[in-house]
Short mmCIF file of C-alpha atoms in Angstrom, two decimals:
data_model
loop_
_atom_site.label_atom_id
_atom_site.label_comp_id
_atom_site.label_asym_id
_atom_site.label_seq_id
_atom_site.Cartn_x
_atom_site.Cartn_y
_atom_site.Cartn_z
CA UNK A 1 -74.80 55.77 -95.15
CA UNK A 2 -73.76 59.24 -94.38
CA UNK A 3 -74.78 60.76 -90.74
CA UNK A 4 -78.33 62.25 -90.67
CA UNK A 5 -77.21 64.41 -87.55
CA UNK A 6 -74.46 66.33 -89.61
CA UNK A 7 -76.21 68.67 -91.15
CA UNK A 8 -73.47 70.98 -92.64
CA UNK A 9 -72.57 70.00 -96.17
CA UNK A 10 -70.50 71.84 -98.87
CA UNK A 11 -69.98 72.23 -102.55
CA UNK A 12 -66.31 71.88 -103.96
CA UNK A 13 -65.47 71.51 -107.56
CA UNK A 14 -65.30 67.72 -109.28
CA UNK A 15 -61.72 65.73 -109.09
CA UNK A 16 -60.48 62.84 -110.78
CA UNK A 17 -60.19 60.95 -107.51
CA UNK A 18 -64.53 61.73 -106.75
CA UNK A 19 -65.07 59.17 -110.19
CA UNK A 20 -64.04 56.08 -108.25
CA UNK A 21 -66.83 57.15 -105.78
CA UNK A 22 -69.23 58.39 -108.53
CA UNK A 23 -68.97 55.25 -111.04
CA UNK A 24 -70.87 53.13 -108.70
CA UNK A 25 -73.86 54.98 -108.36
CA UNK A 26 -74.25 54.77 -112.18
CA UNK A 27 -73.92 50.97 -111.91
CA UNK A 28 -77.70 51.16 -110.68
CA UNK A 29 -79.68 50.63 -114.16
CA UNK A 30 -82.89 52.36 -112.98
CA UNK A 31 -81.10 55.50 -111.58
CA UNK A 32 -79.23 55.66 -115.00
CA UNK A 33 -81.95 55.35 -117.07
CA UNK A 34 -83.88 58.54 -114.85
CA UNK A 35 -80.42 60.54 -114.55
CA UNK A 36 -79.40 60.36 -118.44
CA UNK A 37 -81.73 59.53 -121.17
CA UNK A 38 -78.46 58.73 -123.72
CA UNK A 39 -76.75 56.38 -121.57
CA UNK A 40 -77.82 52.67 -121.49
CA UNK A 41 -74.94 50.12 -120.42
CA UNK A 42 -73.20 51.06 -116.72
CA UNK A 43 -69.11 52.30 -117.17
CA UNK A 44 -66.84 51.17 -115.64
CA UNK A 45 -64.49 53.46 -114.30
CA UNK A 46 -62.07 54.07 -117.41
CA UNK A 47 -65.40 55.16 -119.33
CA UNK A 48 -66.65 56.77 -116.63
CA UNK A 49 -63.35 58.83 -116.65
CA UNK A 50 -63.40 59.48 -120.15
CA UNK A 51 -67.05 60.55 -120.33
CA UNK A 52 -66.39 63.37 -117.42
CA UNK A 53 -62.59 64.35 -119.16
CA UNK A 54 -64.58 67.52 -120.47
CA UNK A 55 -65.20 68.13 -116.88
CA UNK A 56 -62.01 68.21 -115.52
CA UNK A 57 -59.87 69.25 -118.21
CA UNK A 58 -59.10 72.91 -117.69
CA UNK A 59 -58.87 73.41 -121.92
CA UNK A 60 -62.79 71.51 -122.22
CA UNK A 61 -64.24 72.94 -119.22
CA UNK A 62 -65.28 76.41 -120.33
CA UNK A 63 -68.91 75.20 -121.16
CA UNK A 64 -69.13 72.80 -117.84
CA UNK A 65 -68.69 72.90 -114.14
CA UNK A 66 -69.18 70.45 -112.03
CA UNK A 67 -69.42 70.37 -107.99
CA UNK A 68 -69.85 67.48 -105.38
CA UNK A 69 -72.12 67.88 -102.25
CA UNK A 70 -69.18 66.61 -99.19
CA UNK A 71 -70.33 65.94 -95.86
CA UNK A 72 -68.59 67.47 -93.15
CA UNK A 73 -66.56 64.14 -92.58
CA UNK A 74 -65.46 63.67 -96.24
CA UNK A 75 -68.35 61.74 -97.75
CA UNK A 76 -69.46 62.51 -101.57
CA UNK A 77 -73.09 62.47 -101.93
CA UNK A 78 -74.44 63.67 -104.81
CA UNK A 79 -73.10 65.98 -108.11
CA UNK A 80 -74.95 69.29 -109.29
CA UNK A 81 -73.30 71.11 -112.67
CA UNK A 82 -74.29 73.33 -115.48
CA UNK A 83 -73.55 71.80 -119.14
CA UNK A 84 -73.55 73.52 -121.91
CA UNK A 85 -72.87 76.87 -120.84
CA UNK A 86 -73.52 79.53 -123.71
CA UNK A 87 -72.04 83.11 -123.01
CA UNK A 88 -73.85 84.14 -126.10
CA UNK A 89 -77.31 82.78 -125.55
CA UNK A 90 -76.22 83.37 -121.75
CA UNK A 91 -78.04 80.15 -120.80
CA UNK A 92 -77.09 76.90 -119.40
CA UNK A 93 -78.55 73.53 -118.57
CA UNK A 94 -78.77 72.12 -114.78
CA UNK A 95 -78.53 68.63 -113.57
CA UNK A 96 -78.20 67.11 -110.21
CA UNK A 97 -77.84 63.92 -108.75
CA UNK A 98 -77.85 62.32 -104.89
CA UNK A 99 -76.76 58.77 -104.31
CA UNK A 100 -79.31 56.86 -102.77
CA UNK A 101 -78.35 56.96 -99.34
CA UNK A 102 -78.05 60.59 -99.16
CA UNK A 103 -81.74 61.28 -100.45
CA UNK A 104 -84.23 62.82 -98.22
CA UNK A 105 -81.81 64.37 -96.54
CA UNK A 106 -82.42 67.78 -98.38
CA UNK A 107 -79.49 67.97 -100.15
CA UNK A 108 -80.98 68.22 -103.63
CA UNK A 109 -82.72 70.99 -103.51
CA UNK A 110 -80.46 73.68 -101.28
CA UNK A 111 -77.31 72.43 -104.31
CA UNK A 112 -79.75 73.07 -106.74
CA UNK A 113 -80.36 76.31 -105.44
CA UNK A 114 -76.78 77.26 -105.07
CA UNK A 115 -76.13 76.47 -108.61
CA UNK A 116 -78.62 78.61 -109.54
CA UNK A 117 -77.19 81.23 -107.73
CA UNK A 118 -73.88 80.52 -109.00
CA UNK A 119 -75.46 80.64 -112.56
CA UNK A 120 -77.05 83.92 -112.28
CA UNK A 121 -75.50 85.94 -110.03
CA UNK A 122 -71.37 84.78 -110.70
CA UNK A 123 -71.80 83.78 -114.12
CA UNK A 124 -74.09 86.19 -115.92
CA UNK A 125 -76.77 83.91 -117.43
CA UNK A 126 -80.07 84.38 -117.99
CA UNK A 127 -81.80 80.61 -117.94
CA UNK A 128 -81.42 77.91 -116.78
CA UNK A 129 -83.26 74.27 -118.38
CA UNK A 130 -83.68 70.70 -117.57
CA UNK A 131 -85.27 67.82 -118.60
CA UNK A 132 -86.97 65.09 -116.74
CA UNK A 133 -88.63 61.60 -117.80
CA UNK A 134 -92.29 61.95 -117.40
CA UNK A 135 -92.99 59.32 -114.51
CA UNK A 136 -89.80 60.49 -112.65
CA UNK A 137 -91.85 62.15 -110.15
CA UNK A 138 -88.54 63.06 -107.88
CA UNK A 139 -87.18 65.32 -110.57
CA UNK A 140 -90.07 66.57 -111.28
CA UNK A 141 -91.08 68.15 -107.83
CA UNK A 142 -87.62 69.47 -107.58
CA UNK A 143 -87.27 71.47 -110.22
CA UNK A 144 -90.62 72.75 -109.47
CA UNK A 145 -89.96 73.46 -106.16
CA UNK A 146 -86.63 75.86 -107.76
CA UNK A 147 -89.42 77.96 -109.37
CA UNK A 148 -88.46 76.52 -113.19
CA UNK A 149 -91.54 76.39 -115.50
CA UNK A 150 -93.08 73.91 -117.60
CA UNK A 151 -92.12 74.54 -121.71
CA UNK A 152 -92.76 71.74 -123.58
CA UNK A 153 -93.29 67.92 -123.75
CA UNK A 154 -91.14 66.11 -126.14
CA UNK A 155 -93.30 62.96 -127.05
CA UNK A 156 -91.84 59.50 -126.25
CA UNK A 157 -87.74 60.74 -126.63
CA UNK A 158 -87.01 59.20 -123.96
CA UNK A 159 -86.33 55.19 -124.43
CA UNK A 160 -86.05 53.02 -120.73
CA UNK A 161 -87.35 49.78 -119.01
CA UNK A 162 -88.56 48.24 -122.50
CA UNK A 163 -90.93 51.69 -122.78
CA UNK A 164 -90.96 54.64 -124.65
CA UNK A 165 -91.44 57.70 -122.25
CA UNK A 166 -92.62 61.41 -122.82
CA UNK A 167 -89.50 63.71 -121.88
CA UNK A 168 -90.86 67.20 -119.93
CA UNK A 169 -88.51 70.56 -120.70
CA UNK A 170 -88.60 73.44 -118.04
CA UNK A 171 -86.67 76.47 -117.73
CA UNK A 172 -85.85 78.92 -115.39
CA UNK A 173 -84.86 82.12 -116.35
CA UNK A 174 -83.30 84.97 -113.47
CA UNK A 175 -86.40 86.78 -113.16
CA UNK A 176 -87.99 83.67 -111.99
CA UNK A 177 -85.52 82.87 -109.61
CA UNK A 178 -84.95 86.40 -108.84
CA UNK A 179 -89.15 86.00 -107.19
CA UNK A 180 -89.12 82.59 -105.95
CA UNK A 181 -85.33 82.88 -104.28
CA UNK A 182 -86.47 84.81 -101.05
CA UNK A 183 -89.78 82.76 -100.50
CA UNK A 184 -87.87 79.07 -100.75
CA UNK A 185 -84.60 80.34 -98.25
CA UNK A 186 -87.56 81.07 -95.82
CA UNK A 187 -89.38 77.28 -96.73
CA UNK A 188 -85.74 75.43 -96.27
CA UNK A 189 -85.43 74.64 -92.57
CA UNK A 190 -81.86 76.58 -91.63
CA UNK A 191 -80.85 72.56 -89.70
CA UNK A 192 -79.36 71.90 -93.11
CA UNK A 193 -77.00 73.53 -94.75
CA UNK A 194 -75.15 73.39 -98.09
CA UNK A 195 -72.82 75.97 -98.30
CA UNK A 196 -69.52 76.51 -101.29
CA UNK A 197 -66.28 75.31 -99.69
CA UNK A 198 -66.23 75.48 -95.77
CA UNK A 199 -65.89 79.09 -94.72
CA UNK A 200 -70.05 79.28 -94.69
CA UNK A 201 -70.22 82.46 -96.55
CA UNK A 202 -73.98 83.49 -95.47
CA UNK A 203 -74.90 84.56 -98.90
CA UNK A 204 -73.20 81.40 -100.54
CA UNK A 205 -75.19 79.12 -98.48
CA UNK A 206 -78.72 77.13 -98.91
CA UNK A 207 -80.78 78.29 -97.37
CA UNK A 208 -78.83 82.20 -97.20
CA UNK A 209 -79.79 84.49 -94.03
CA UNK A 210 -83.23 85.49 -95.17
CA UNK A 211 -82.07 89.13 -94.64
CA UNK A 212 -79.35 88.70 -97.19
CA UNK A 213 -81.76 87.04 -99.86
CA UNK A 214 -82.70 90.84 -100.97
#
């Protein structure tokens, strides 16, 4: 259970070393089945090593980064990335996930909101899109909340708990984010913080000084 009164967090890139904390979490059936429509039997941690090689191999990595969300005391929470990561179509898809002790703590949405930074302001892209299962209402207001907009419904594609399930598409693209950045650093309470590494750049935090959000 990581300490509700430490509210500084950071984001440093994915090691080998964070799968032996990660591989439980994805033990849990009913998170797997919300987090990834294409998985369906937990890994163990072998698998679970080979299915994030991509990841952490520097020669497979140029279309995926992944980050962990650390508490100030050492403690990984949660994962955000971008997959897929097309310097021709200049888009990317976003994913993020919090272990279950962590959540509600407000960590999902300010690492969510860094990677978007990340994605359009280091990286050059232009959208950003997700996917969510219909009835997971968590995902859902999140990546509303980030500004992305509905696009589509892809009709039962997504198979879990005996039930076929409609699977919604958003996207974000810069301009969005580039209107709805300022107004959700000013929504974020400033208790919490998520910043890259531990310096606490203002303007690589979540939420940023508001004045530095121009």
């Amino acid at each position: 259970m990581p300490d509700k009164s430490n509210s500084a967090f950071k984001l440093r890139p994915l090691e080998k070393a964070d799968l032996e904390v990660i591989t439980p979490w994805f033990q849990d059936i009913e998170d797997l089945a919300r987090f990834d429509r294409t998985l369906r039997v937990p890994f163990n941690l072998a698998q679970t090593e080979e299915a994030w090689s991509g990841a952490l191999n520097p020669s497979g990595s140029d279309n995926r980064c992944w980050f962990v969300v650390e508490s100030g005391d050492g403690q990984v929470l949660g994962v955000v990335g971008l997959e897929a990561i097309s310097p021709i179509n200049r888009d990317a898809i976003i994913a993020m996930f919090v272990e279950k002790s962590a959540r509600r703590l407000g960590l999902a949405i300010r690492a969510t909101a860094l990677i978007a930074d990340l994605a359009f302001r280091q990286l050059g892209l232009n959208r950003l899109t997700s996917y969510y299962r219909q009835d997971n209402h968590i995902s859902r207001d999140l990546v509303e909340r980030l500004g992305c907009q509905i696009e589509g419904t892809m009709r039962e594609a997504w198979y879990a708990d005996g039930a076929f399930h409609d699977m919604i598409v958003v996207g974000l693209l810069k301009q969005d984010w580039a209107k709805r950045r300022q107004n959700l650093a000013k929504e974020l309470s400033p208790e919490t913080i998520v910043t890259f590494g531990s310096g606490g750049c203002p303007i690589w935090s979540w939420p940023p000084q508001v004045d530095k959000c121009k």
